[in-house]
């Protein structure tokens, strides 16, 4: 995974002028209060008008870098430990090790038992994860503020004492887990092998970017636990790590804890800064991939520069002008003309090198051949270079980057990740934000100059992905094959033998730190207004960033669709995102991008949601565009034709995804074809083909009615100002408001049935054990059933996940849960498992359900659930999006905010007998049926003796 395309647009040379403000270092003021061995090395103060993130940077004597960013707006703390090691540090023939190691770091350490890391964080009410890319690996958690010391203890224990707990058994379990992950995310996924094949063609075999972070299966099979230990000793020392702490904390206490838990961990071997290794090609390299896909794809990749190079930003600009939006050259030349259903161009940068990438998919109405698209792309690129980039493109890109940076600062996690990434890769925490200044002075000519220097007449990789057996669609006969991976024939150097580092402490690390009292979570202070025609507005002031987020819900959605018009709600919403009667879609897109704003229409089950995000200063202009889009839609025929083609291709692609097929099978079996909820949200292919522009207009006229609309406002705007600004919505209100038709009768449930959805040659099977359950509520049996479910399959340490993933190695993850709308609900236990263990996985799932129902839970499981769920409240209302979701829930379900306290009381009152009673009620074995998506021939052999009625279930429509 490379750096995000928009972020890559702001990572530029290190010799950059700051936006405003400066780096202030005043060691004399702080040195007296610092623990011995900790040094303040840099400081960025908060500066009015600047987007630079305030921080203090410290270093321990063992080389650990510590970055602190204080934000007391919410009672939570984010902790990120980033190690400067990714797949680029791996050896040839030992790919996937950095990612494999990410898994191992969660498996316990000397003072933390097996699977206890997840449990401790969950029990604290926190969330956690890790990620690996080419250049770094990070581990992160967000917890209530009183849990900080415990999290530092956890991170230090796995940095200093992981090897004390590593053994061959854990190694084998995680090796199986990584293989399952690769199967699920790469081998069993449409277009999943694209990145791997392009990397092999773009880079020499010995270049570390020639393989993906997930690695090759044969390399994972080659290594053993001793290789893993040496990898840890080489790269996981404090001198190759950055610890970033953001949010609410006491600085004195925090530095004392950091010193206590990390200072005694010895440094590892010296880690030198990497030297960029950009590549060049001798000729164009055409490659082909036959895949289980419904539609071809053309992918082009040029090697360019590297992160921090002075020409990175000009290439970002050229990519944006070429394929970065609806006004881009490629969008106009390929999508608007109907030759393609999608197209994009972006400049993606990593530490060692960057690539300029373009992809497109043909519109079957104009043919599936990729060669004509390649010609059109080349023509468009040359035309842009000859005509030049408009100055307005530079302005729009600058606005996009500025607004995305500001919106990214709405959470402590967003700020901390930026600080950690900048420090790790460029030795400057604010490196990404500083890059904004370059775009203040960049000219359009620089973008074209970047093209001429790195792209014009330069060799590239051109990949054709086509459906199996349809090589007639490829852009060109293959001209390149990567060198064979004859790793087994190579004499691989043995891993460097490094001695284990011994830590000497003056305290007992086995003692888990105590925590203070739970932080008091204050619900947002709300204001409420009513406009004419029962339009309800609920809001709260959020002034941490100069932004405003508005959510508008109009009654209707999919719930009002008739069976012959399935998909019309989603199609109409898609059309509302296009042209108006006054402006084209491209013109509106340009206006919004110039403002740094977004407006999006989407159809849900019970309504249409309009999402508006704007910088506070640009809210009036943004709302003027919303008024035009809402009340003067264009419903242009060209837009309709394009959207229908895109919808069809998306549906065809979904039918190749086993996860989507499993979910649709669940809906179809539980709800039936006679209900909208038993069908895809975009309708069947047959439905889509029959929908007309008149259908869209009729749906709009009937259901885009703002009477009884629910509106939520979160942002840096006053109640008076926003209420006045939203007055225009009353012109679309027509009483009586929308009502929902009665539901068709659901089909009779067929328990003890095993439904097979055939997916020939699938390397994994999706299994789902399902049964009807209860409709949605916030304090009734639905809420309580999910509390009951927590230890069964509702968290990483749940019984089902521990069994199928950690004990058996069948899957990358397994879960259970209750899912519901306002009228109906169901229970599902699900996992993607290796095809050859499908039957065993089903048996284990059914056994876990039976044991849970018959034997109940333990005292420790009950305490774990109560602690984990009750303390999660501190993480629930931090960002504007979280606040918006909470407020909209209050409006749509007509709730009082005190339902949160009611939930807290329910959690604390729950006992084992009530949990077992709920399990017996909703997990009765005579209600279960099993759904399996996978290779029918393999599955049937494994399930013949299950005593279930086996039915083959065909979900594909043409």
Steps between C-alpha positions, in 0.01 A plus 500: 500500500639837402438838657148628430482692174381825657761473773765431240409836352627675810819309576765712340861600554622546854628848428152654501382833631247457783139598442513744787645483844834341573668219687573625849757322711547616855676218679592714799139535613432128505827328572469529878173307514597223259585154632867412472584365156221683313591797285273755336624527142230698321177685563224648289273746676141561401494799267178683404419458132741212454413141419820373656424253778643602838729240653802440719762249388721320748767234476604237751862399544425168327388686188121478539330807353194625689250751360234657720194689372256623763130525418268515801175532306402137564588256783701267279860435405650357182826306516694415183823301487653514153805295408700604195476156345274381224531257214782713358726380783440134418751267338454341159317174550358601836215723388201570723707496816421854615128436461530157661674665791215747541284197585756357741515821699144441620566148627625585848838570654683410819250667732194491273338162441380348175228719343507726805612809308165519322312419815673766709432772242140390445436474872625856534232612254758561230550416137823385339663370185821494304601548139799429280600660174820514299672747731367470854300294744280665762300382799235729639222520755249757616393470863327699773756744641533317832644194318815664360752352744369150438536545123859620538571194713355279225702664222821485700451134587475393139792723400729369770368153581322354199749219443443363848155391382569399138485129424447275199129451578422873487714529191303230317162645602586844368656358186164334430319827579713697254437240231128534562531877477678475167235263367222732612651830387708399198446155349122477546425861413428643153802701378674400825823396324533826307741672741724195527529456123563869433771510768673199347507672162597843627794403721791255475459181705746625763328836545298491827199660332480211251302302758195598700491534882277190518784301344506171311363179651815308409711751692281467808535123476879529478572686822484380858470645848874570521480725192222686674704552815791640305270735307372633832849552640610680184214745457289523815733698723409832662746683275287402198168605652285808550247510784226758439250588774212733421190609684432556868791428736715653770838572344702453818340166578523386140872569467562328832311190377684503167828517684400224742387247241725574201829652620653172615435318170838474323533652156520272200755498217556828320232581243619729225273721296393331179630618166225553238513245220286629212504282191483545125387266226661429165174447309126491554410181686165347407366237737171310523298350785205270441276526806151421631369841401200607295665799339851571368724762658793692355769608745807709416792580730797729435798504738576857610682647801484434876337650807642843572639558152457855369308373197247301701250785527503592128421139416217509755361801317522337159327188632216708644448691174517178300269277705418648840136596466198548279664795326820308429606428146460123526156519657377724219666299224413150622211502747286787371531365147386157616818308418577418864304456820787621719841662468753659734860615514710555811860539608578261783814542709698285738837536664707332228306594187176636356276394215262688273199273456196499272214251491178469306224250428317488167129556454367176348253705296800628299694173512724316747828540311777677690718601202269788395496628858879495512513707182250749639694535826824566316323758282351672806837516677664664200211743458526612863874554465454704182207709625645547846337484840253774587586719798162408647619139530781612731253699710263207528774256596623740765149523643457124499825444687429777750149375579605134519775600743257695718238224500775251585567697818155433643629202699806457718570181303516697175747751643711239674531282189617800300760590763622140522526453123683828445749425776559140395552556130630858484624582853246780527164449676330779304655401170172418328329822609796714404470371147190714455718807459644370174159512337464866597777586259478227236420596144307299243813493285684300763246219465561475126874516560467202734322310224767576243779398733358171631212384280535624144621214282613315812454121529228373730318187609167441325286228655189342351270323745240298311240234583638149477503370145445844344848597388353673193443806721863563602665827403809333355669164490720452809857615447637439847523221749665553837809298575413165660494495879756223523548573865537134593798477267668801657728465793313717745719660756415390852346766714748718683552353843412768752510445872184557698495833680477476878300761686585588860217657703457627853126415506280200435370514142257217560281736702234653277477875568191615683272755341325804633127552507313481171502834320169680491365505149295811436237463233498778242307811606203502268274764352173423321290693250185427301443644154167502319340172393651303788861540387708419810850637552734374771847643541808546712790742477836346410779757466815288520535538124346770276259255340127429480336164433128474418292185460150523349269198502196497271244225561480239227808305399483141382210422733251668265616318185263269317629164379503611138704811589767347725812716499319824413587666833873442451484597131317824581754590769780437250328731251467769768880497521521592131399805295239759591284703267755781530839330510663182377630238739858602421426867570338421833788273591744781425304746712496265797867411468593868485313549827648190661143373545304186423130423448385143462158338456459137602202270542452294814226262599267755660613824342728700279797658674661822383848547648658844492854576614644849477762729641314749719604796289354340187171375646272760333639421155477127569135523608421700185629205296294262715185702433565482127571128505196420715239712326630536144630156401588463134431130447707515183470201266878465464536484880224238517661278237840524670367431850302196382808358329708554814230341715484194280876453508506540878231233530689261273815552706309440822390162367867398494550587866434210734431729795232688307342175386491375858327815620248494215425134567431587865262780398327291235443203730390699804300778332393343170496645150167673565661752735744771401728382781529161330658661194815701423473871578557578132235247392553196282655532157154439354354785705783734410448441129134606517542824697449818298560875544125535559530260794772718650294814455193334655697379802654845545167679481337268753778430750738796494257664737654697786186486714587316823870513400755436773805728496816478709761776517842459662759769459642844548175689440239654728147371545351827375717520190451143384127494568459806279727351233297179483172683444513426126413135575139599576430561131514123440267403784164351406251370752396235570849357537616170354358178647640150462293228327424173677760225470453186295478188713841346563550142376471212740832439668662170419722390788751216479576583139840546342496735202796486260578790269739351245824689431717256303872492587458735797800463733286604796143439610276757665295329771203654676284341767182706510158520661218757529521723807368836616458852366719791602475679834737687733394377843294186435578143403702593190741704711513230766549223242811671372633520855435128526683452170815687607687196631365264235624688194486873567870573553842364409525292816155349450457126510432452129792711380740337743388158384500548122787748469736459793457131584422342162647747251195461275433870438623857514207585726165372626215694658139482612239769540139612488408719203173683459297778354190653663278210392703183484828351618719194486797330664809401303824316580743542212856435384702470180683167532741292294301293251637168623379560859150626416322207662717504811446875541122458480512225762712711734266797457191295582677344798596843637141619467368191678751522786434869548126446518507196726783588739488880518796725566755527779529770764813635336325523162217695659743743664690533172185592309387755756838671517557506124157619391445756776835673454467525121274800554805726535586433135151553363462875443841634402466589133228696319403179319449319830301791640289516183417131516398532866278801433337343194421190703324719755288660228415194291404282796354785708735428789592697807876545549470323834470166318879489536462493879228238469737284299769542764257384768398199291863399452578513869183314595560214258574165666587152380148366527361776280770444242427129489128565472562732205723238339233231536242734351695624199762230435279196495657231283167409338492843332840489330575454135840510335606697191824416322647686203780303338593211274192277503687178423737548795224611735256216430765239578559658840139548615322185383472353850379816676133398498400826330284542194745612230378747238698668222411866493555698178532873563645612169281699264589599151 
